[in-house]
PDB file of C-alpha atoms in Angstrom:
ATOM      1  CA  ALA C  21     154.447  76.192  68.909  1.00 40.00           C
ATOM      2  CA  PRO C  22     151.134  74.775  69.388  1.00 44.00           C
ATOM      3  CA  TRP C  23     149.622  78.451  70.979  1.00 44.00           C
ATOM      4  CA  ALA C  24     150.807  80.922  68.223  1.00 48.00           C
ATOM      5  CA  SER C  25     148.939  78.704  65.971  1.00 50.00           C
ATOM      6  CA  GLY C  26     144.849  79.624  65.931  1.00 53.00           C
ATOM      7  CA  PRO C  27     142.461  80.290  66.302  1.00 59.00           C
ATOM      8  CA  HIS C  28     141.563  79.352  69.928  1.00 57.00           C
ATOM      9  CA  PRO C  29     138.082  79.392  71.626  1.00 59.00           C
ATOM     10  CA  PRO C  30     137.134  81.527  74.348  1.00 61.00           C
ATOM     11  CA  LEU C  31     138.312  80.540  78.029  1.00 55.00           C
ATOM     12  CA  PRO C  32     135.388  79.298  79.526  1.00 55.00           C
ATOM     13  CA  VAL C  33     135.091  81.905  82.592  1.00 50.00           C
ATOM     14  CA  PRO C  34     132.282  83.877  83.591  1.00 45.00           C
ATOM     15  CA  SER C  35     134.178  87.550  82.199  1.00 51.00           C
ATOM     16  CA  ASP C  36     136.407  88.224  79.842  1.00 60.00           C
ATOM     17  CA  HIS C  37     139.102  89.384  82.108  1.00 71.00           C
ATOM     18  CA  VAL C  38     142.281  86.594  82.155  1.00 75.00           C
ATOM     19  CA  ARG C  39     144.796  88.544  84.103  1.00 74.00           C
ATOM     20  CA  ALA C  40     147.995  86.531  82.960  1.00 75.00           C
ATOM     21  CA  LEU C  41     148.825  83.585  80.608  1.00 77.00           C
ATOM     22  CA  ALA C  42     151.709  80.818  81.525  1.00 78.00           C
ATOM     23  CA  VAL C  43     153.429  78.893  79.224  1.00 80.00           C
ATOM     24  CA  ASP C  44     154.972  75.624  80.317  1.00 78.00           C
ATOM     25  CA  PRO C  45     158.657  75.953  79.136  1.00 75.00           C
ATOM     26  CA  ASN C  46     158.872  72.204  78.971  1.00 77.00           C
ATOM     27  CA  ASN C  47     156.433  71.576  77.871  1.00 81.00           C
ATOM     28  CA  PRO C  48     154.521  74.684  75.418  1.00 84.00           C
ATOM     29  CA  SER C  49     151.247  72.399  74.991  1.00 87.00           C
ATOM     30  CA  SER C  50     150.471  73.214  78.735  1.00 83.00           C
ATOM     31  CA  VAL C  51     149.262  76.734  79.165  1.00 81.00           C
ATOM     32  CA  TRP C  52     147.672  78.257  82.677  1.00 79.00           C
ATOM     33  CA  ALA C  53     145.414  81.287  82.557  1.00 79.00           C
ATOM     34  CA  ALA C  54     144.245  83.096  85.110  1.00 76.00           C
ATOM     35  CA  ALA C  55     140.969  84.528  84.969  1.00 72.00           C
ATOM     36  CA  GLU C  56     138.474  86.504  87.462  1.00 68.00           C
ATOM     37  CA  GLY C  57     137.214  83.282  87.054  1.00 68.00           C
ATOM     38  CA  GLY C  58     139.400  80.873  88.528  1.00 71.00           C
ATOM     39  CA  THR C  59     142.487  79.335  87.474  1.00 76.00           C
ATOM     40  CA  TYR C  60     142.359  77.048  84.159  1.00 79.00           C
ATOM     41  CA  LEU C  61     144.820  74.083  82.693  1.00 80.00           C
ATOM     42  CA  SER C  62     145.056  73.396  78.633  1.00 84.00           C
ATOM     43  CA  VAL C  63     147.201  70.288  77.802  1.00 85.00           C
ATOM     44  CA  ASP C  64     146.357  70.762  73.970  1.00 87.00           C
ATOM     45  CA  GLY C  65     147.504  74.336  73.700  1.00 83.00           C
ATOM     46  CA  GLY C  66     144.807  76.480  74.057  1.00 79.00           C
ATOM     47  CA  HIS C  67     142.320  74.512  72.453  1.00 79.00           C
ATOM     48  CA  SER C  68     140.365  73.044  75.399  1.00 81.00           C
ATOM     49  CA  TRP C  69     139.996  74.474  79.138  1.00 80.00           C
ATOM     50  CA  ALA C  70     139.431  72.600  82.279  1.00 80.00           C
ATOM     51  CA  PRO C  71     139.101  74.424  85.440  1.00 78.00           C
ATOM     52  CA  LEU C  72     141.648  74.278  88.338  1.00 71.00           C
ATOM     53  CA  THR C  73     139.449  75.719  91.257  1.00 59.00           C
ATOM     54  CA  SER C  74     138.954  73.217  93.662  1.00 57.00           C
ATOM     55  CA  GLY C  75     140.250  74.283  96.817  1.00 53.00           C
ATOM     56  CA  LEU C  76     140.912  77.655  96.780  1.00 55.00           C
ATOM     57  CA  SER C  77     139.686  79.787  99.148  1.00 52.00           C
ATOM     58  CA  ARG C  78     138.010  82.178  96.214  1.00 53.00           C
ATOM     59  CA  PRO C  79     138.544  80.844  92.761  1.00 50.00           C
ATOM     60  CA  SER C  80     140.179  84.410  91.620  1.00 54.00           C
ATOM     61  CA  ALA C  81     143.242  83.675  90.485  1.00 52.00           C
ATOM     62  CA  ALA C  82     145.111  86.787  90.075  1.00 53.00           C
ATOM     63  CA  TRP C  83     148.414  85.291  88.460  1.00 59.00           C
ATOM     64  CA  ALA C  84     150.059  82.017  87.273  1.00 60.00           C
ATOM     65  CA  VAL C  85     153.476  80.994  86.663  1.00 67.00           C
ATOM     66  CA  ALA C  86     154.734  77.483  85.199  1.00 61.00           C
ATOM     67  CA  PHE C  87     157.211  76.123  87.578  1.00 69.00           C
ATOM     68  CA  MET C  88     160.234  73.470  86.675  1.00 65.00           C
ATOM     69  CA  ASP C  89     158.641  70.134  87.192  1.00 69.00           C
ATOM     70  CA  GLY C  90     155.897  71.617  85.303  1.00 72.00           C
ATOM     71  CA  ALA C  91     153.296  72.794  88.526  1.00 79.00           C
ATOM     72  CA  LEU C  92     151.434  75.767  88.833  1.00 80.00           C
ATOM     73  CA  PHE C  93     151.937  78.549  91.436  1.00 84.00           C
ATOM     74  CA  ALA C  94     148.566  80.975  91.470  1.00 81.00           C
ATOM     75  CA  SER C  95     147.354  83.135  93.719  1.00 81.00           C
ATOM     76  CA  ASP C  96     143.703  84.030  94.879  1.00 77.00           C
ATOM     77  CA  THR C  97     142.592  87.019  97.460  1.00 77.00           C
ATOM     78  CA  ALA C  98     144.025  84.909 100.642  1.00 80.00           C
ATOM     79  CA  ALA C  99     147.329  83.092  99.680  1.00 83.00           C
ATOM     80  CA  VAL C 100     149.507  81.554  97.466  1.00 86.00           C
ATOM     81  CA  TYR C 101     148.835  78.123  95.863  1.00 84.00           C
ATOM     82  CA  ARG C 102     150.801  75.276  94.180  1.00 85.00           C
ATOM     83  CA  TRP C 103     149.127  72.894  91.957  1.00 79.00           C
ATOM     84  CA  ASP C 104     151.217  69.329  91.244  1.00 81.00           C
ATOM     85  CA  PRO C 105     150.166  68.051  87.646  1.00 76.00           C
ATOM     86  CA  ALA C 106     151.081  64.359  89.093  1.00 80.00           C
ATOM     87  CA  SER C 107     149.257  64.409  92.051  1.00 82.00           C
ATOM     88  CA  LYS C 108     146.569  66.612  91.157  1.00 75.00           C
ATOM     89  CA  LYS C 109     146.717  67.885  94.322  1.00 79.00           C
ATOM     90  CA  LEU C 110     146.739  71.667  95.550  1.00 79.00           C
ATOM     91  CA  THR C 111     148.415  72.798  98.328  1.00 83.00           C
ATOM     92  CA  ILE C 112     148.815  76.320 100.572  1.00 85.00           C
ATOM     93  CA  GLU C 113     152.455  77.481  99.726  1.00 87.00           C
ATOM     94  CA  ALA C 114     152.154  80.855 101.356  1.00 87.00           C
ATOM     95  CA  GLY C 115     148.891  81.554 103.460  1.00 86.00           C
ATOM     96  CA  ASP C 116     149.704  84.674 105.214  1.00 82.00           C
ATOM     97  CA  ILE C 117     149.637  87.033 102.238  1.00 87.00           C
ATOM     98  CA  ASP C 118     147.006  89.609 102.097  1.00 88.00           C
ATOM     99  CA  ARG C 119     145.981  90.084  98.284  1.00 86.00           C
ATOM    100  CA  PRO C 120     149.026  88.343  96.239  1.00 86.00           C
ATOM    101  CA  ASN C 121     149.390  89.819  93.100  1.00 81.00           C
ATOM    102  CA  GLY C 122     152.340  89.385  90.997  1.00 81.00           C
ATOM    103  CA  LEU C 123     154.044  86.414  90.878  1.00 86.00           C
ATOM    104  CA  ALA C 124     157.983  85.459  89.367  1.00 88.00           C
ATOM    105  CA  PHE C 125     160.695  83.239  89.744  1.00 89.00           C
ATOM    106  CA  SER C 126     164.220  84.136  89.661  1.00 91.00           C
ATOM    107  CA  PRO C 127     165.804  82.629  86.552  1.00 89.00           C
ATOM    108  CA  ASP C 128     167.425  79.416  88.579  1.00 89.00           C
ATOM    109  CA  GLU C 129     163.569  79.130  89.978  1.00 88.00           C
ATOM    110  CA  SER C 130     165.391  79.310  94.148  1.00 92.00           C
ATOM    111  CA  LYS C 131     163.280  82.796  94.744  1.00 94.00           C
ATOM    112  CA  LEU C 132     159.778  83.512  94.048  1.00 93.00           C
ATOM    113  CA  TYR C 133     158.635  87.011  94.184  1.00 93.00           C
ATOM    114  CA  ILE C 134     155.402  88.159  95.270  1.00 92.00           C
ATOM    115  CA  VAL C 135     153.563  91.415  95.668  1.00 91.00           C
ATOM    116  CA  VAL C 136     151.265  91.848  98.772  1.00 91.00           C
ATOM    117  CA  ALA C 137     148.546  93.916  97.234  1.00 88.00           C
ATOM    118  CA  GLY C 138     146.996  94.222 100.398  1.00 88.00           C
ATOM    119  CA  ALA C 139     149.512  95.553 102.511  1.00 89.00           C
ATOM    120  CA  SER C 140     150.024  99.096 102.984  1.00 90.00           C
ATOM    121  CA  PRO C 141     151.996 100.312 101.961  1.00 92.00           C
ATOM    122  CA  ARG C 142     152.551  97.522  99.405  1.00 92.00           C
ATOM    123  CA  VAL C 143     155.295  95.588  99.759  1.00 94.00           C
ATOM    124  CA  ILE C 144     157.755  93.005  97.572  1.00 95.00           C
ATOM    125  CA  ARG C 145     158.684  89.657  99.537  1.00 94.00           C
ATOM    126  CA  VAL C 146     161.042  87.287  98.403  1.00 96.00           C
ATOM    127  CA  TYR C 147     160.617  83.567  99.136  1.00 95.00           C
ATOM    128  CA  ASP C 148     163.509  80.531  98.951  1.00 95.00           C
ATOM    129  CA  VAL C 149     161.926  77.562  96.886  1.00 92.00           C
ATOM    130  CA  VAL C 150     162.933  74.702  98.881  1.00 91.00           C
ATOM    131  CA  LYS C 151     162.463  70.788  98.503  1.00 87.00           C
ATOM    132  CA  GLY C 152     162.075  70.546  94.627  1.00 81.00           C
ATOM    133  CA  GLY C 153     159.675  73.150  94.388  1.00 80.00           C
ATOM    134  CA  SER C 154     156.923  71.509  96.979  1.00 83.00           C
ATOM    135  CA  GLU C 155     157.355  74.490  99.976  1.00 87.00           C
ATOM    136  CA  LEU C 156     158.499  78.409 100.311  1.00 90.00           C
ATOM    137  CA  SER C 157     160.782  79.523 103.086  1.00 93.00           C
ATOM    138  CA  ASN C 158     162.711  82.522 104.833  1.00 95.00           C
ATOM    139  CA  CYS C 159     160.321  85.099 103.966  1.00 93.00           C
ATOM    140  CA  SER C 160     161.751  88.650 103.712  1.00 96.00           C
ATOM    141  CA  THR C 161     160.646  91.879 102.461  1.00 96.00           C
ATOM    142  CA  VAL C 162     162.993  93.337  99.586  1.00 95.00           C
ATOM    143  CA  VAL C 163     160.717  96.081  98.532  1.00 94.00           C
ATOM    144  CA  THR C 164     158.735  98.557 100.567  1.00 95.00           C
ATOM    145  CA  ALA C 165     156.468 101.185  98.326  1.00 93.00           C
ATOM    146  CA  ALA C 166     156.240 104.655  99.417  1.00 90.00           C
ATOM    147  CA  PRO C 167     152.708 105.421 100.987  1.00 86.00           C
ATOM    148  CA  ASP C 168     150.867 106.556  97.335  1.00 85.00           C
ATOM    149  CA  GLY C 169     153.573 103.964  95.314  1.00 87.00           C
ATOM    150  CA  HIS C 170     151.664 100.324  94.076  1.00 88.00           C
ATOM    151  CA  PRO C 171     153.686  98.078  92.944  1.00 89.00           C
ATOM    152  CA  ASP C 172     151.311  96.049  90.666  1.00 81.00           C
ATOM    153  CA  GLY C 173     152.724  92.497  88.380  1.00 81.00           C
ATOM    154  CA  LEU C 174     156.371  91.985  88.350  1.00 86.00           C
ATOM    155  CA  ARG C 175     158.851  89.642  86.591  1.00 86.00           C
ATOM    156  CA  VAL C 176     162.372  88.545  86.439  1.00 90.00           C
ATOM    157  CA  ASP C 177     164.488  88.650  83.465  1.00 91.00           C
ATOM    158  CA  VAL C 178     167.106  86.344  82.762  1.00 91.00           C
ATOM    159  CA  ASP C 179     169.958  88.375  84.169  1.00 95.00           C
ATOM    160  CA  GLY C 180     167.669  88.016  87.679  1.00 94.00           C
ATOM    161  CA  ASN C 181     166.881  91.758  87.499  1.00 95.00           C
ATOM    162  CA  LEU C 182     163.425  92.524  89.087  1.00 94.00           C
ATOM    163  CA  TRP C 183     160.494  94.206  86.721  1.00 93.00           C
ATOM    164  CA  VAL C 184     157.859  96.137  88.102  1.00 92.00           C
ATOM    165  CA  GLY C 185     154.963  97.176  87.172  1.00 88.00           C
ATOM    166  CA  TRP C 186     154.376 100.182  89.289  1.00 86.00           C
ATOM    167  CA  GLY C 187     151.502 102.817  89.759  1.00 81.00           C
ATOM    168  CA  VAL C 188     151.445 106.486  91.593  1.00 73.00           C
ATOM    169  CA  GLY C 189     148.390 107.916  92.929  1.00 64.00           C
ATOM    170  CA  GLN C 190     145.215 107.087  94.940  1.00 63.00           C
ATOM    171  CA  GLU C 191     144.231 103.324  94.988  1.00 57.00           C
ATOM    172  CA  GLY C 192     140.448 103.161  94.475  1.00 56.00           C
TER     173      GLY C 192
END
């Protein structure tokens, strides 16, 4: 895979804090990076990068994941967005989330799990992915953390098990 070969230039971000990388499973030359400075796309396996921050309320994406049609789902501090590579359009998919943090799809990509880091206590929501991935619907809370629990990033394995990074104690 192109990403496995190196060396690679640094990401063109104002900080060195890259929070997540996502490789399109259907096109390993397409790599997304979520960093404090925004969301970036490489179409050449990480050798060059272009910002995808136009339209974000605050271009400080927390996580990015590849979707079945090559679309990018990314979050900033207020919403979850979908970037469509064909139309080059960015749309808000879930705008009612306070500090969306982890994003992860179910193995069949019919569900999207999101950590709501701004809720107190923190929760993990799940949405149905509908209309070929262009909309989210039927939001429900699947996990409510204890008052001192801090779910953070998450992933879903091939069997559909939800794995969550979890901290305990005072946030701050």
